[in-house]
Amino acid sequence: MQYQAVVRKFGPAQDVVGIERAALPVLRRDQVRVRLLARSINPSDIITISGAYAGRTTLPLIPGFEAFGVVEACGEDVYGLTPGTRVLPVRSAGGWQEFKDTDPSWCLRVPEGLSDFEAATSYVNPMTAWLMLHKKIGLRPGMRIAVNAAASSIGSILIGLANAVGVEPVAIVRSEESRTRLSGRIESVIVDGADGDLADGLAGRHGLNAVLDCVGGARASILAAALKPGGHFVHYGLLSGQSIPNSFWAAHPDITFSFFHLREWVHSEDMGEVQRAYSDVAAQIAEKVIATEVRDVFPLEKIGEALRSALPFRAGGKVVLA
C-alpha cells in the first residue's frame, strides 16, 4: 500500500486534493518503480489541478511534475537502470505519491552531489531558467537583460546563471522586502510598486537584449519598450493573472517574442538531449552557482497543510513534500 495525493475533480488545490491509500500495481515488464523521497509544489501543479489544461488531463489525477527518488525495482525488460539509482522521473505528473511506475527512458540520472531536497527542486525552475538563457536568448558576456519577479525562486536562479557568465541583469521586484532579499547579489534593482514606477525605473536602461517575464499583464508593454530593435521578450508565466493585452504586438513590431514552456521542450526533445541539459543544470547546483531555498517541509500525508503553506506562491522558498 502507498499514500497518494489524488484529484478527482478540478478546482482550487486546497479544496480538491485529497490523500488516499492505494495498493501497488504489478510492475510492468518495461517499467521501473521509483520510490519517491522528496517532491516540490510548483505553480504548474496548481494550474493543472485547477482544470486549466482539462483538455489534456485525465481524472483522477495524481499531481506532481517534480519529484526525486531512487529506483526500487525494474521490470524484466529494463536495461541500463538498477535498483538504488537516483533519478527524477519526468515527462508526466504523478510525483505526489510514494511510488511511481514509469518508463526508464524518462528517468533523469541525479548526481550523488545533490541532496534529496536539492534534487527535488533541480528540474522545473532550474531547467526552465537554463533553457531560456542558453537556448532561447543565447546568453553571452556583454548582454543586457532584465528579469521580472527577480526575487522569486526562478528569478534568483536566472540571476545566478547570468552572473556565472558575467552578466548582471536588471532585477524587477514588487516590494522593498524583495529588494532586500536580493541585497548583496545584484546592484540594479527596480521596485515595481503599486504606484506604477516601472517606466521610471527603466528610464536610461533602454537597449536591453532580452526581457524574461513571468508576470504578464499590461506592464509587459513597458518592459518591451526597453528592448533594443530585435531584442527578445521571453514570456513564461502569468503571476499577475492577466494576459498580455492584444495591443502589445501592434505596439512592438520590432522585437522577437516567444513563449517558453518546459513541458513542450521536454516532450519535443530526444531524452539524451534532455539528460545533457539536466546534467549541466545539476552541475551548477552542485557547485552552488544556483540554489533553491526550501522554506517548509511536510510529509506527503499532510498535503492539505502543505498546500496551505505553499499558496499563494510568494518569494521566500519552496514547499517540499518529503
mmCIF file of N, CA, C and O in Angstrom, residues 4-20 45-51 59-63 96 303-304 307 311:
data_model
loop_
_atom_site.group_PDB
_atom_site.id
_atom_site.type_symbol
_atom_site.label_atom_id
_atom_site.label_comp_id
_atom_site.label_asym_id
_atom_site.label_seq_id
_atom_site.Cartn_x
_atom_site.Cartn_y
_atom_site.Cartn_z
ATOM 1 N N GLN A 4 -1.189 8.350 -1.729
ATOM 2 C CA GLN A 4 -1.253 9.114 -2.961
ATOM 3 C C GLN A 4 -2.091 10.366 -2.719
ATOM 4 O O GLN A 4 -3.128 10.301 -2.057
ATOM 5 N N ALA A 5 -1.631 11.494 -3.259
ATOM 6 C CA ALA A 5 -2.452 12.705 -3.284
ATOM 7 C C ALA A 5 -3.249 12.663 -4.587
ATOM 8 O O ALA A 5 -2.669 12.603 -5.669
ATOM 9 N N VAL A 6 -4.574 12.681 -4.482
ATOM 10 C CA VAL A 6 -5.430 12.415 -5.643
ATOM 11 C C VAL A 6 -6.389 13.578 -5.883
ATOM 12 O O VAL A 6 -6.972 14.126 -4.942
ATOM 13 N N VAL A 7 -6.566 13.931 -7.155
ATOM 14 C CA VAL A 7 -7.545 14.933 -7.581
ATOM 15 C C VAL A 7 -8.640 14.214 -8.366
ATOM 16 O O VAL A 7 -8.356 13.579 -9.381
ATOM 17 N N ARG A 8 -9.882 14.287 -7.900
ATOM 18 C CA ARG A 8 -10.993 13.631 -8.589
ATOM 19 C C ARG A 8 -11.935 14.629 -9.262
ATOM 20 O O ARG A 8 -12.824 14.229 -10.012
ATOM 21 N N LYS A 9 -11.739 15.905 -8.999
ATOM 22 C CA LYS A 9 -12.441 16.959 -9.734
ATOM 23 C C LYS A 9 -11.541 18.185 -9.755
ATOM 24 O O LYS A 9 -10.731 18.391 -8.852
ATOM 25 N N PHE A 10 -11.651 18.982 -10.815
ATOM 26 C CA PHE A 10 -10.824 20.171 -10.926
ATOM 27 C C PHE A 10 -11.335 21.268 -9.998
ATOM 28 O O PHE A 10 -12.527 21.351 -9.704
ATOM 29 N N GLY A 11 -10.396 22.110 -9.563
ATOM 30 C CA GLY A 11 -10.772 23.224 -8.702
ATOM 31 C C GLY A 11 -9.580 23.743 -7.932
ATOM 32 O O GLY A 11 -8.425 23.369 -8.204
ATOM 33 N N PRO A 12 -9.814 24.607 -6.929
ATOM 34 C CA PRO A 12 -8.719 25.106 -6.096
ATOM 35 C C PRO A 12 -8.032 23.937 -5.385
ATOM 36 O O PRO A 12 -8.705 23.064 -4.817
ATOM 37 N N ALA A 13 -6.717 23.925 -5.412
ATOM 38 C CA ALA A 13 -5.982 22.762 -4.888
ATOM 39 C C ALA A 13 -6.327 22.451 -3.445
ATOM 40 O O ALA A 13 -6.480 21.283 -3.072
ATOM 41 N N GLN A 14 -6.486 23.499 -2.614
ATOM 42 C CA GLN A 14 -6.777 23.246 -1.202
ATOM 43 C C GLN A 14 -8.103 22.526 -1.014
ATOM 44 O O GLN A 14 -8.312 21.855 0.002
ATOM 45 N N ASP A 15 -9.002 22.644 -2.016
ATOM 46 C CA ASP A 15 -10.336 22.052 -1.902
ATOM 47 C C ASP A 15 -10.438 20.667 -2.538
ATOM 48 O O ASP A 15 -11.301 19.870 -2.132
ATOM 49 N N VAL A 16 -9.614 20.381 -3.535
ATOM 50 C CA VAL A 16 -9.858 19.174 -4.336
ATOM 51 C C VAL A 16 -8.759 18.113 -4.235
ATOM 52 O O VAL A 16 -8.924 17.007 -4.752
ATOM 53 N N VAL A 17 -7.646 18.420 -3.573
ATOM 54 C CA VAL A 17 -6.594 17.411 -3.421
ATOM 55 C C VAL A 17 -6.821 16.662 -2.115
ATOM 56 O O VAL A 17 -6.878 17.268 -1.041
ATOM 57 N N GLY A 18 -6.967 15.339 -2.209
ATOM 58 C CA GLY A 18 -7.160 14.514 -1.024
ATOM 59 C C GLY A 18 -6.102 13.432 -0.938
ATOM 60 O O GLY A 18 -5.512 13.040 -1.952
ATOM 61 N N ILE A 19 -5.866 12.933 0.251
ATOM 62 C CA ILE A 19 -4.891 11.855 0.431
ATOM 63 C C ILE A 19 -5.628 10.525 0.488
ATOM 64 O O ILE A 19 -6.675 10.411 1.136
ATOM 65 N N GLU A 20 -5.130 9.543 -0.238
ATOM 66 C CA GLU A 20 -5.754 8.223 -0.296
ATOM 67 C C GLU A 20 -4.690 7.146 -0.136
ATOM 68 O O GLU A 20 -3.495 7.388 -0.334
ATOM 69 N N ASP A 45 1.803 22.645 -11.082
ATOM 70 C CA ASP A 45 0.933 21.648 -10.458
ATOM 71 C C ASP A 45 -0.438 22.245 -10.152
ATOM 72 O O ASP A 45 -1.478 21.636 -10.439
ATOM 73 N N ILE A 46 -0.427 23.429 -9.562
ATOM 74 C CA ILE A 46 -1.676 24.068 -9.129
ATOM 75 C C ILE A 46 -2.536 24.450 -10.332
ATOM 76 O O ILE A 46 -3.758 24.312 -10.308
ATOM 77 N N ILE A 47 -1.887 24.918 -11.395
ATOM 78 C CA ILE A 47 -2.622 25.282 -12.617
ATOM 79 C C ILE A 47 -3.302 24.048 -13.204
ATOM 80 O O ILE A 47 -4.465 24.092 -13.620
ATOM 81 N N THR A 48 -2.590 22.924 -13.243
ATOM 82 C CA THR A 48 -3.173 21.685 -13.773
ATOM 83 C C THR A 48 -4.345 21.226 -12.918
ATOM 84 O O THR A 48 -5.396 20.828 -13.433
ATOM 85 N N ILE A 49 -4.183 21.292 -11.592
ATOM 86 C CA ILE A 49 -5.252 20.891 -10.673
ATOM 87 C C ILE A 49 -6.493 21.759 -10.874
ATOM 88 O O ILE A 49 -7.631 21.286 -10.747
ATOM 89 N N SER A 50 -6.301 23.014 -11.232
ATOM 90 C CA SER A 50 -7.429 23.940 -11.399
ATOM 91 C C SER A 50 -8.318 23.574 -12.576
ATOM 92 O O SER A 50 -9.459 24.009 -12.653
ATOM 93 N N GLY A 51 -7.769 22.802 -13.529
ATOM 94 C CA GLY A 51 -8.532 22.451 -14.722
ATOM 95 C C GLY A 51 -8.177 23.285 -15.927
ATOM 96 O O GLY A 51 -8.824 23.175 -16.983
ATOM 97 N N LEU A 59 -8.820 12.631 -15.320
ATOM 98 C CA LEU A 59 -9.100 12.409 -13.907
ATOM 99 C C LEU A 59 -9.440 10.946 -13.666
ATOM 100 O O LEU A 59 -9.990 10.286 -14.542
ATOM 101 N N PRO A 60 -9.155 10.400 -12.472
ATOM 102 C CA PRO A 60 -8.447 11.051 -11.369
ATOM 103 C C PRO A 60 -6.980 11.296 -11.698
ATOM 104 O O PRO A 60 -6.387 10.568 -12.496
ATOM 105 N N LEU A 61 -6.419 12.331 -11.070
ATOM 106 C CA LEU A 61 -5.050 12.768 -11.331
ATOM 107 C C LEU A 61 -4.225 12.708 -10.056
ATOM 108 O O LEU A 61 -4.685 13.128 -8.999
ATOM 109 N N ILE A 62 -3.020 12.186 -10.167
ATOM 110 C CA ILE A 62 -2.026 12.329 -9.106
ATOM 111 C C ILE A 62 -1.077 13.432 -9.562
ATOM 112 O O ILE A 62 -0.339 13.249 -10.526
ATOM 113 N N PRO A 63 -1.117 14.607 -8.926
ATOM 114 C CA PRO A 63 -0.291 15.723 -9.396
ATOM 115 C C PRO A 63 1.199 15.486 -9.096
ATOM 116 O O PRO A 63 1.587 14.484 -8.497
ATOM 117 N N TRP A 96 3.238 13.172 -6.542
ATOM 118 C CA TRP A 96 2.716 13.270 -5.193
ATOM 119 C C TRP A 96 2.172 11.920 -4.725
ATOM 120 O O TRP A 96 0.995 11.753 -4.400
ATOM 121 N N ILE A 303 -0.735 16.689 2.955
ATOM 122 C CA ILE A 303 -0.768 17.511 1.751
ATOM 123 C C ILE A 303 -1.619 18.755 1.943
ATOM 124 O O ILE A 303 -1.308 19.830 1.405
ATOM 125 N N GLY A 304 -2.692 18.662 2.714
ATOM 126 C CA GLY A 304 -3.544 19.831 2.932
ATOM 127 C C GLY A 304 -2.786 20.949 3.622
ATOM 128 O O GLY A 304 -2.862 22.111 3.217
ATOM 129 N N LEU A 307 -0.247 22.512 1.182
ATOM 130 C CA LEU A 307 -0.845 23.434 0.222
ATOM 131 C C LEU A 307 -1.212 24.768 0.873
ATOM 132 O O LEU A 307 -1.046 25.830 0.267
ATOM 133 N N LEU A 311 0.490 28.158 -0.778
ATOM 134 C CA LEU A 311 -0.362 29.063 -1.562
ATOM 135 C C LEU A 311 -0.839 30.251 -0.742
ATOM 136 O O LEU A 311 -1.181 30.096 0.430
#
